[in-house]
């Protein structure tokens, strides 16, 4: 049994913890290690009653964040710094019933999304502001509307399929949860607001993060003897073209073609950028650009089970030449000790797409089955271990 902690020491710890803020810690690695330690400490401090409350009510936070966003509460409370609003004022602005609103606000304050500074007095905090940022707000909608029904359906789906690893995107928890025959992307694309939320959320999750250009020696590896007509970079399933834009911004002087490929709805919303060709291409069909230096796929492979990844990769391998490389930009999970942010994304793509995030060993195995060999893996985010896997035909 560990030694007991005297009450005075507990008081000192409580005081220290209550003043800590992310913005006060300059070193990001230090902030992360403190965050993980504090998180583990809260688990260690729980009684069984605390544990069961935390786990069984986790999804309520998403639901309540969605309702608060519908009422624009986070936006309203973030609009003016340090302005306290009472329940009556908020009821007038939102037109929600005052008693109902009081109950919602009480919950939001009790889980740290807003602050309760007096009886029926509410204040926006840094967390409130975070929840009002458009891309993160879109994440609340995306996770509530698209993902939560999958979580609801997952236990029955896995039991019905005798706990086999899902590999059919047309028959996974997504179809059960949404009572649809559509696959996740079709479902998202069929209603503009769903697709907008998805795109905004995807962009927000990458914002301010390192990118592959921070670690991959692009010029050294790919840019020898370039001519203006050489296909330099093809972003396969590149969405609205953020990575092509980032590439052009980092290397404006490079000649060679930069091509973004995606389905029509994404191309219709593509970011205009001089020198970037936005083209409609379905990556389950023949790749139209032959002999590109790099075929880049960010967050594509993790949307598919192995057999579909292999089909997509072989269509690219068919048109590669001796100078071509496939650059897969996805998380590489460690073979042991994956981070909780990695494991939750793995289950998300499993429930929604019958897909998977792969451990390093699983990447090697899938790419080997496709006929590719890994040249090198370059990791550019510490927690999620987003990485570039540079691969060439064996
Ligand atoms: C997870 S998003 C990744 C987008 C982009 N690569 C990024 O990292 O920002 C998956 C992308 O694949 C596109 N997509 C899905 N199926 C596709 C297909 N059959 N052909 C081409 N693009 C497809 C989607 O429209 C979406 O933009």
CSV table of C-alpha atoms and ligand atoms in Angstrom, one decimal:
chain,number,residue,atom,x,y,z
A,1,UNK,CA,0.0,0.0,0.0
A,2,UNK,CA,1.4,3.5,-0.8
A,3,UNK,CA,2.0,6.0,2.0
A,4,UNK,CA,-0.9,8.3,2.9
A,5,UNK,CA,-0.8,12.0,1.9
A,6,UNK,CA,-1.3,14.5,4.7
A,7,UNK,CA,-4.2,16.9,4.4
A,8,UNK,CA,-1.9,19.9,4.2
A,9,UNK,CA,-0.1,18.4,1.2
A,10,UNK,CA,-3.5,17.8,-0.5
A,11,UNK,CA,-4.4,21.4,0.1
A,12,UNK,CA,-1.2,22.6,-1.5
A,13,UNK,CA,-1.7,20.3,-4.5
A,14,UNK,CA,-5.3,21.5,-4.9
A,15,UNK,CA,-4.1,25.1,-4.8
A,16,UNK,CA,-1.3,24.5,-7.4
A,17,UNK,CA,-3.6,22.6,-9.7
A,18,UNK,CA,-6.3,25.3,-9.6
A,19,UNK,CA,-3.9,27.9,-11.0
A,20,UNK,CA,-2.5,25.8,-13.9
A,21,UNK,CA,-3.4,26.7,-17.4
A,22,UNK,CA,-2.1,25.4,-20.8
A,23,UNK,CA,-1.2,29.0,-21.7
A,24,UNK,CA,1.1,29.2,-18.7
A,25,UNK,CA,3.3,26.3,-19.8
A,26,UNK,CA,5.6,27.3,-22.6
A,27,UNK,CA,7.1,23.9,-23.4
A,28,UNK,CA,4.6,21.8,-25.3
A,29,UNK,CA,6.2,18.5,-24.4
A,30,UNK,CA,6.1,19.5,-20.7
A,31,UNK,CA,2.4,20.5,-21.1
A,32,UNK,CA,1.6,17.2,-22.6
A,33,UNK,CA,3.3,15.2,-20.0
A,34,UNK,CA,1.7,17.2,-17.2
A,35,UNK,CA,-1.7,16.7,-18.9
A,36,UNK,CA,-1.3,12.9,-19.1
A,37,UNK,CA,-0.1,12.8,-15.5
A,38,UNK,CA,-3.0,14.8,-14.3
A,39,UNK,CA,-5.4,12.7,-16.3
A,40,UNK,CA,-4.0,9.5,-14.9
A,41,UNK,CA,-4.1,11.1,-11.4
A,42,UNK,CA,-7.9,11.8,-11.8
A,43,UNK,CA,-8.4,8.1,-12.6
A,44,UNK,CA,-6.2,7.1,-9.7
A,45,UNK,CA,-8.2,9.4,-7.3
A,46,UNK,CA,-11.6,8.0,-8.4
A,47,UNK,CA,-13.8,5.8,-6.2
A,48,UNK,CA,-15.7,3.1,-8.0
A,49,UNK,CA,-18.7,5.4,-7.9
A,50,UNK,CA,-16.8,8.2,-9.6
A,51,UNK,CA,-15.5,5.7,-12.2
A,52,UNK,CA,-18.9,4.4,-13.2
A,53,UNK,CA,-20.4,8.0,-13.4
A,54,UNK,CA,-17.5,9.2,-15.6
A,55,UNK,CA,-17.8,6.2,-18.0
A,56,UNK,CA,-21.5,5.9,-18.2
A,57,UNK,CA,-22.3,9.6,-18.8
A,58,UNK,CA,-19.4,10.4,-21.2
A,59,UNK,CA,-21.7,10.6,-24.3
A,60,UNK,CA,-24.0,13.2,-22.6
A,61,UNK,CA,-21.3,15.8,-23.0
A,62,UNK,CA,-21.5,15.5,-26.8
A,63,UNK,CA,-25.3,15.7,-26.7
A,64,UNK,CA,-25.2,18.7,-24.5
A,65,UNK,CA,-22.5,20.4,-26.5
A,66,UNK,CA,-24.7,19.9,-29.6
A,67,UNK,CA,-27.8,21.4,-27.9
A,68,UNK,CA,-25.7,24.3,-26.6
A,69,UNK,CA,-24.4,24.9,-30.1
A,70,UNK,CA,-27.9,24.8,-31.6
A,71,UNK,CA,-28.8,27.6,-29.1
A,72,UNK,CA,-25.5,29.4,-30.0
A,73,UNK,CA,-24.8,29.5,-26.2
A,74,UNK,CA,-21.0,29.2,-26.7
A,75,UNK,CA,-21.0,31.9,-29.3
A,76,UNK,CA,-23.1,34.2,-27.2
A,77,UNK,CA,-21.0,33.7,-24.0
A,78,UNK,CA,-17.8,34.1,-26.0
A,79,UNK,CA,-18.8,37.2,-27.8
A,80,UNK,CA,-17.7,39.7,-25.1
A,81,UNK,CA,-14.9,38.9,-22.8
A,82,UNK,CA,-15.8,38.7,-19.1
A,83,UNK,CA,-19.4,39.7,-19.6
A,84,UNK,CA,-21.7,37.8,-17.2
A,85,UNK,CA,-25.1,37.0,-18.6
A,86,UNK,CA,-28.0,35.7,-16.5
A,87,UNK,CA,-30.4,33.0,-17.4
A,88,UNK,CA,-33.2,35.4,-18.1
A,89,UNK,CA,-31.0,37.4,-20.6
A,90,UNK,CA,-29.9,34.2,-22.3
A,91,UNK,CA,-33.5,33.0,-22.4
A,92,UNK,CA,-34.5,36.2,-24.2
A,93,UNK,CA,-31.6,36.0,-26.7
A,94,UNK,CA,-32.1,32.3,-27.5
A,95,UNK,CA,-36.0,32.2,-27.0
A,96,UNK,CA,-35.6,29.0,-25.0
A,97,UNK,CA,-37.7,28.5,-21.9
A,98,UNK,CA,-35.9,30.0,-18.9
A,99,UNK,CA,-36.4,27.0,-16.6
A,100,UNK,CA,-35.1,24.6,-19.3
A,101,UNK,CA,-32.2,26.9,-20.1
A,102,UNK,CA,-31.2,27.1,-16.4
A,103,UNK,CA,-31.0,23.3,-16.3
A,104,UNK,CA,-28.9,23.1,-19.5
A,105,UNK,CA,-26.6,25.9,-18.3
A,106,UNK,CA,-26.2,24.3,-14.9
A,107,UNK,CA,-25.0,21.1,-16.6
A,108,UNK,CA,-22.7,22.9,-19.0
A,109,UNK,CA,-21.0,24.7,-16.0
A,110,UNK,CA,-20.8,21.5,-14.0
A,111,UNK,CA,-18.7,19.8,-16.7
A,112,UNK,CA,-16.5,22.9,-17.4
A,113,UNK,CA,-17.9,24.1,-20.7
A,114,UNK,CA,-19.0,27.4,-19.2
A,115,UNK,CA,-18.5,29.0,-15.8
A,116,UNK,CA,-21.2,29.7,-13.1
A,117,UNK,CA,-20.2,32.8,-11.3
A,118,UNK,CA,-23.3,33.3,-9.2
A,119,UNK,CA,-26.9,32.1,-8.9
A,120,UNK,CA,-28.1,32.1,-12.5
A,121,UNK,CA,-25.0,34.0,-13.7
A,122,UNK,CA,-22.9,32.6,-16.5
A,123,UNK,CA,-19.6,33.4,-18.0
A,124,UNK,CA,-17.7,32.2,-21.1
A,125,UNK,CA,-14.3,30.6,-20.5
A,126,UNK,CA,-11.4,29.6,-22.7
A,127,UNK,CA,-13.2,26.3,-23.1
A,128,UNK,CA,-16.4,28.1,-24.2
A,129,UNK,CA,-14.4,30.0,-26.8
A,130,UNK,CA,-12.9,26.8,-28.0
A,131,UNK,CA,-16.4,25.2,-28.5
A,132,UNK,CA,-17.5,28.3,-30.5
A,133,UNK,CA,-14.7,28.1,-33.1
A,134,UNK,CA,-16.4,27.2,-36.4
A,135,UNK,CA,-14.2,24.2,-37.2
A,136,UNK,CA,-14.5,22.7,-33.7
A,137,UNK,CA,-18.2,23.5,-33.5
A,138,UNK,CA,-18.5,21.5,-36.8
A,139,UNK,CA,-16.7,18.7,-34.9
A,140,UNK,CA,-19.5,18.6,-32.3
A,141,UNK,CA,-22.1,18.3,-35.1
A,142,UNK,CA,-20.1,15.7,-37.0
A,143,UNK,CA,-19.5,13.5,-34.0
A,144,UNK,CA,-23.0,13.9,-32.6
A,145,UNK,CA,-24.9,13.4,-35.9
A,146,UNK,CA,-22.6,11.0,-37.8
A,147,UNK,CA,-20.6,9.1,-35.3
A,148,UNK,CA,-22.8,8.7,-32.2
A,149,UNK,CA,-25.4,6.6,-34.0
A,150,UNK,CA,-22.5,4.3,-35.0
A,151,UNK,CA,-21.4,3.9,-31.3
A,152,UNK,CA,-25.0,3.1,-30.4
A,153,UNK,CA,-25.2,0.4,-33.1
A,154,UNK,CA,-21.7,-1.1,-32.5
A,155,UNK,CA,-22.5,-3.6,-29.6
A,156,UNK,CA,-25.3,-5.3,-31.5
A,157,UNK,CA,-23.4,-5.2,-34.8
A,158,UNK,CA,-20.4,-6.9,-33.3
A,159,UNK,CA,-22.5,-9.4,-31.4
A,160,UNK,CA,-24.5,-10.2,-34.6
A,161,UNK,CA,-21.3,-10.6,-36.6
A,162,UNK,CA,-19.8,-12.9,-33.9
A,163,UNK,CA,-17.1,-10.4,-33.1
A,164,UNK,CA,-15.3,-10.6,-36.5
A,165,UNK,CA,-13.2,-7.6,-37.5
A,166,UNK,CA,-15.4,-5.5,-39.7
A,167,UNK,CA,-14.1,-5.3,-43.3
A,168,UNK,CA,-17.2,-4.4,-45.4
A,169,UNK,CA,-17.8,-0.6,-45.5
A,170,UNK,CA,-21.3,-1.3,-47.0
A,171,UNK,CA,-22.2,-3.4,-43.9
A,172,UNK,CA,-20.9,-2.0,-40.7
A,173,UNK,CA,-22.2,-0.3,-37.6
A,174,UNK,CA,-22.7,2.9,-39.7
A,175,UNK,CA,-25.6,1.4,-41.8
A,176,UNK,CA,-27.2,-0.1,-38.6
A,177,UNK,CA,-26.9,3.1,-36.7
A,178,UNK,CA,-28.2,5.3,-39.5
A,179,UNK,CA,-30.8,2.8,-40.8
A,180,UNK,CA,-29.4,3.3,-44.3
A,181,UNK,CA,-27.9,1.3,-47.2
A,182,UNK,CA,-25.6,4.2,-48.1
A,183,UNK,CA,-21.9,4.1,-47.2
A,184,UNK,CA,-20.6,6.8,-44.9
A,185,UNK,CA,-19.1,9.1,-47.5
A,186,UNK,CA,-22.2,8.8,-49.7
A,187,UNK,CA,-24.4,9.6,-46.7
A,188,UNK,CA,-22.2,12.6,-45.8
A,189,UNK,CA,-22.1,13.9,-49.4
A,190,UNK,CA,-25.9,13.6,-49.9
A,191,UNK,CA,-26.7,16.5,-47.5
A,192,UNK,CA,-24.5,19.7,-47.9
A,193,UNK,CA,-24.5,20.6,-44.2
A,194,UNK,CA,-23.1,17.1,-43.3
A,195,UNK,CA,-20.3,17.5,-45.8
A,196,UNK,CA,-19.6,21.0,-44.7
A,197,UNK,CA,-19.3,19.9,-41.1
A,198,UNK,CA,-17.0,17.1,-42.1
A,199,UNK,CA,-14.7,19.3,-44.2
A,200,UNK,CA,-14.6,22.0,-41.6
A,201,UNK,CA,-13.9,19.5,-38.8
A,202,UNK,CA,-11.2,17.7,-40.9
A,203,UNK,CA,-9.5,21.1,-41.6
A,204,UNK,CA,-9.7,22.1,-37.9
A,205,UNK,CA,-8.1,18.9,-36.7
A,206,UNK,CA,-5.1,19.6,-38.8
A,207,UNK,CA,-4.9,23.3,-38.2
A,208,UNK,CA,-1.7,24.6,-36.6
A,209,UNK,CA,-0.2,21.0,-36.6
A,210,UNK,CA,3.0,20.0,-38.3
A,211,UNK,CA,2.5,18.6,-41.7
A,212,UNK,CA,4.5,16.1,-43.8
A,213,UNK,CA,6.4,19.0,-45.3
A,214,UNK,CA,8.1,19.5,-41.9
A,215,UNK,CA,9.7,16.1,-42.0
A,216,UNK,CA,9.8,14.8,-45.6
A,217,UNK,CA,12.8,15.9,-47.6
A,218,UNK,CA,10.6,16.8,-50.5
A,219,UNK,CA,13.1,18.7,-52.7
A,220,UNK,CA,15.9,16.3,-52.1
A,221,UNK,CA,13.8,13.2,-52.8
A,222,UNK,CA,11.5,14.3,-55.6
A,223,UNK,CA,12.7,17.4,-57.4
A,224,UNK,CA,15.8,16.4,-59.5
A,225,UNK,CA,15.5,17.3,-63.2
A,226,UNK,CA,12.0,18.7,-63.0
A,227,UNK,CA,10.4,20.1,-66.2
A,228,UNK,CA,7.2,22.2,-66.1
A,229,UNK,CA,5.3,19.3,-67.6
A,230,UNK,CA,6.6,16.7,-65.1
A,231,UNK,CA,3.8,15.6,-62.8
A,232,UNK,CA,5.4,16.3,-59.4
A,233,UNK,CA,2.7,15.9,-56.8
A,234,UNK,CA,-0.7,14.2,-57.1
A,235,UNK,CA,-2.8,14.4,-54.0
A,236,UNK,CA,-5.2,11.4,-54.4
A,237,UNK,CA,-8.4,12.1,-52.5
A,238,UNK,CA,-7.0,15.5,-51.6
A,239,UNK,CA,-10.3,17.0,-50.5
A,240,UNK,CA,-10.4,20.7,-51.1
A,241,UNK,CA,-6.6,20.8,-51.8
A,242,UNK,CA,-5.1,22.0,-48.6
A,243,UNK,CA,-1.9,20.0,-49.0
A,244,UNK,CA,-1.3,21.2,-52.6
A,245,UNK,CA,-1.7,24.7,-51.3
A,246,UNK,CA,0.7,24.1,-48.5
A,247,UNK,CA,3.2,22.6,-51.0
A,248,UNK,CA,2.9,25.6,-53.3
A,249,UNK,CA,3.3,28.0,-50.4
A,250,UNK,CA,6.4,26.2,-49.1
A,251,UNK,CA,8.0,25.7,-52.6
A,252,UNK,CA,6.7,28.5,-54.8
A,253,UNK,CA,9.7,28.2,-57.1
A,254,UNK,CA,9.3,24.5,-58.0
A,255,UNK,CA,8.3,23.6,-61.6
A,256,UNK,CA,6.3,20.5,-62.2
A,257,UNK,CA,2.6,19.9,-62.0
A,258,UNK,CA,0.7,19.9,-58.8
A,259,UNK,CA,-2.6,18.0,-59.0
A,260,UNK,CA,-5.4,17.7,-56.5
A,261,UNK,CA,-7.9,14.9,-57.2
A,262,UNK,CA,-11.2,14.2,-55.5
A,263,UNK,CA,-14.9,13.6,-56.1
A,264,UNK,CA,-17.0,16.4,-57.6
A,265,UNK,CA,-18.4,17.8,-54.3
A,266,UNK,CA,-14.9,18.3,-52.9
A,267,UNK,CA,-13.5,19.7,-56.2
A,268,UNK,CA,-16.5,22.1,-56.3
A,269,UNK,CA,-15.3,23.6,-53.0
A,270,UNK,CA,-11.5,23.4,-53.8
A,271,UNK,CA,-9.2,26.2,-52.6
A,272,UNK,CA,-8.1,28.3,-55.6
A,273,UNK,CA,-4.3,28.4,-55.8
A,274,UNK,CA,-2.2,29.4,-58.8
A,275,UNK,CA,-0.4,26.4,-60.3
A,276,UNK,CA,-2.7,23.8,-58.7
A,277,UNK,CA,-4.9,21.7,-61.0
A,278,UNK,CA,-8.1,20.6,-59.3
A,279,UNK,CA,-9.5,17.6,-61.1
A,280,UNK,CA,-12.3,15.1,-60.6
A,281,UNK,CA,-11.0,11.6,-60.2
A,282,UNK,CA,-12.4,8.5,-58.4
A,283,UNK,CA,-9.5,6.7,-56.9
A,284,UNK,CA,-11.1,3.3,-57.4
A,285,UNK,CA,-10.7,3.8,-61.1
A,286,UNK,CA,-7.6,4.0,-63.4
A,287,UNK,CA,-5.2,6.7,-62.3
A,288,UNK,CA,-5.0,9.3,-65.1
A,289,UNK,CA,-1.6,10.9,-64.2
A,290,UNK,CA,1.2,8.6,-65.3
A,291,UNK,CA,4.8,8.7,-63.9
A,292,UNK,CA,4.2,11.4,-61.2
A,293,UNK,CA,7.1,11.8,-58.7
A,294,UNK,CA,4.8,11.5,-55.7
A,295,UNK,CA,1.3,10.0,-55.3
A,296,UNK,CA,0.2,11.3,-52.0
A,297,UNK,CA,-2.7,9.9,-49.9
A,298,UNK,CA,-3.5,11.7,-46.6
A,299,UNK,CA,-6.1,10.0,-44.4
A,300,UNK,CA,-7.3,7.8,-47.3
A,301,UNK,CA,-5.9,4.4,-46.4
A,302,UNK,CA,-7.3,4.6,-42.8
A,303,UNK,CA,-10.7,4.9,-44.4
A,304,UNK,CA,-10.5,1.4,-45.9
A,305,UNK,CA,-10.0,-2.2,-44.9
A,306,UNK,CA,-6.8,-3.9,-46.3
A,307,UNK,CA,-8.4,-5.4,-49.4
A,308,UNK,CA,-9.8,-2.0,-50.6
A,309,UNK,CA,-6.5,-0.2,-49.8
A,310,UNK,CA,-4.7,-2.8,-51.9
A,311,UNK,CA,-7.0,-2.1,-54.9
A,312,UNK,CA,-6.5,1.7,-54.5
A,313,UNK,CA,-2.7,1.3,-54.2
A,314,UNK,CA,-2.4,-1.1,-57.2
A,315,UNK,CA,-4.2,1.4,-59.4
A,316,UNK,CA,-1.5,3.9,-58.6
A,317,UNK,CA,1.3,1.3,-58.9
A,318,UNK,CA,0.1,0.6,-62.5
A,319,UNK,CA,1.1,4.1,-63.6
A,320,UNK,CA,4.3,4.6,-61.5
A,321,UNK,CA,7.7,4.9,-63.1
A,322,UNK,CA,11.2,4.4,-61.7
A,323,UNK,CA,11.2,7.9,-60.1
A,324,UNK,CA,7.8,7.6,-58.5
A,325,UNK,CA,7.0,7.1,-54.9
A,326,UNK,CA,3.8,6.6,-53.0
A,327,UNK,CA,3.5,8.8,-49.9
A,328,UNK,CA,1.0,7.6,-47.4
A,329,UNK,CA,0.2,10.2,-44.8
A,330,UNK,CA,-1.6,8.5,-41.9
A,331,UNK,CA,-1.1,7.6,-38.2
A,332,UNK,CA,1.3,4.8,-37.5
A,333,UNK,CA,0.3,3.2,-34.2
A,334,UNK,CA,3.1,1.8,-32.1
A,335,UNK,CA,3.0,-2.0,-32.0
A,336,UNK,CA,2.5,-1.6,-28.2
A,337,UNK,CA,1.1,1.3,-26.1
A,338,UNK,CA,-1.0,3.2,-28.5
A,339,UNK,CA,-2.2,6.6,-27.3
A,340,UNK,CA,-5.9,7.0,-26.3
A,341,UNK,CA,-6.4,9.5,-29.1
A,342,UNK,CA,-5.1,7.0,-31.6
A,343,UNK,CA,-7.3,4.1,-30.3
A,344,UNK,CA,-10.5,6.2,-30.3
A,345,UNK,CA,-9.8,7.1,-34.0
A,346,UNK,CA,-9.2,3.5,-34.8
A,347,UNK,CA,-12.6,2.5,-33.4
A,348,UNK,CA,-14.2,5.5,-35.1
A,349,UNK,CA,-13.1,4.3,-38.5
A,350,UNK,CA,-14.0,0.8,-37.6
A,351,UNK,CA,-17.6,1.7,-36.7
A,352,UNK,CA,-18.1,4.2,-39.5
A,353,UNK,CA,-16.2,2.6,-42.4
A,354,UNK,CA,-15.2,-0.9,-41.4
A,355,UNK,CA,-11.7,0.6,-41.8
A,356,UNK,CA,-8.7,0.7,-39.4
A,357,UNK,CA,-5.8,2.7,-38.1
A,358,UNK,CA,-2.8,0.5,-38.4
A,359,UNK,CA,0.1,-0.4,-36.2
A,360,UNK,CA,3.6,-0.3,-37.7
A,361,UNK,CA,3.5,-4.0,-38.1
A,362,UNK,CA,0.0,-3.9,-39.8
A,363,UNK,CA,1.3,-1.2,-42.2
A,364,UNK,CA,4.2,-3.3,-43.3
A,365,UNK,CA,2.0,-6.3,-43.7
A,366,UNK,CA,-0.7,-4.5,-45.8
A,367,UNK,CA,1.8,-2.8,-48.0
A,368,UNK,CA,3.7,-6.0,-48.5
A,369,UNK,CA,0.5,-7.7,-49.6
A,370,UNK,CA,0.0,-4.8,-52.1
A,371,UNK,CA,3.5,-5.5,-53.6
A,372,UNK,CA,5.1,-2.4,-52.0
A,373,UNK,CA,8.2,-2.0,-49.9
A,374,UNK,CA,8.6,0.7,-47.3
A,375,UNK,CA,11.5,3.0,-48.0
A,376,UNK,CA,11.2,5.0,-44.8
A,377,UNK,CA,8.7,6.2,-42.3
A,378,UNK,CA,8.9,9.9,-41.2
A,379,UNK,CA,6.8,10.8,-38.1
A,380,UNK,CA,5.7,14.4,-37.7
A,381,UNK,CA,3.3,14.5,-34.7
A,382,UNK,CA,4.3,13.1,-31.3
A,383,UNK,CA,0.9,11.9,-29.9
A,384,UNK,CA,-1.0,10.7,-32.9
A,385,UNK,CA,2.2,9.7,-34.7
A,386,UNK,CA,1.0,11.1,-38.0
A,387,UNK,CA,3.6,9.9,-40.4
A,388,UNK,CA,4.7,9.7,-44.0
A,389,UNK,CA,5.2,6.2,-45.2
A,390,UNK,CA,7.3,6.4,-48.4
A,391,UNK,CA,6.7,3.2,-50.4
A,392,UNK,CA,7.8,1.9,-53.8
A,393,UNK,CA,6.9,-1.2,-55.8
A,394,UNK,CA,9.0,-4.2,-54.7
B,1,LIG,C1,-10.7,11.7,-44.8
B,1,LIG,S1,-10.9,12.7,-46.3
B,1,LIG,C2,-9.2,13.2,-46.6
B,1,LIG,C3,-9.1,14.4,-47.4
B,1,LIG,C4,-7.7,14.9,-47.7
B,1,LIG,N1,-6.8,13.9,-48.2
B,1,LIG,C5,-7.1,15.5,-46.4
B,1,LIG,O1,-6.3,14.8,-45.7
B,1,LIG,O2,-7.5,16.6,-46.0
B,1,LIG,C6,-11.2,11.6,-47.5
B,1,LIG,C7,-11.3,12.2,-48.9
B,1,LIG,O3,-11.5,11.1,-49.8
B,1,LIG,C8,-12.4,11.6,-50.8
B,1,LIG,N2,-13.0,10.4,-51.4
B,1,LIG,C9,-13.7,9.4,-50.9
B,1,LIG,N3,-14.0,8.5,-51.8
B,1,LIG,C10,-13.3,8.8,-53.0
B,1,LIG,C11,-13.1,8.2,-54.2
B,1,LIG,N4,-13.7,7.1,-54.6
B,1,LIG,N5,-12.3,8.9,-55.1
B,1,LIG,C12,-11.7,10.1,-54.8
B,1,LIG,N6,-11.9,10.7,-53.6
B,1,LIG,C13,-12.6,10.1,-52.7
B,1,LIG,C14,-13.4,12.3,-50.0
B,1,LIG,O4,-14.2,13.2,-50.8
B,1,LIG,C15,-12.5,13.1,-49.0
B,1,LIG,O5,-12.1,14.3,-49.5
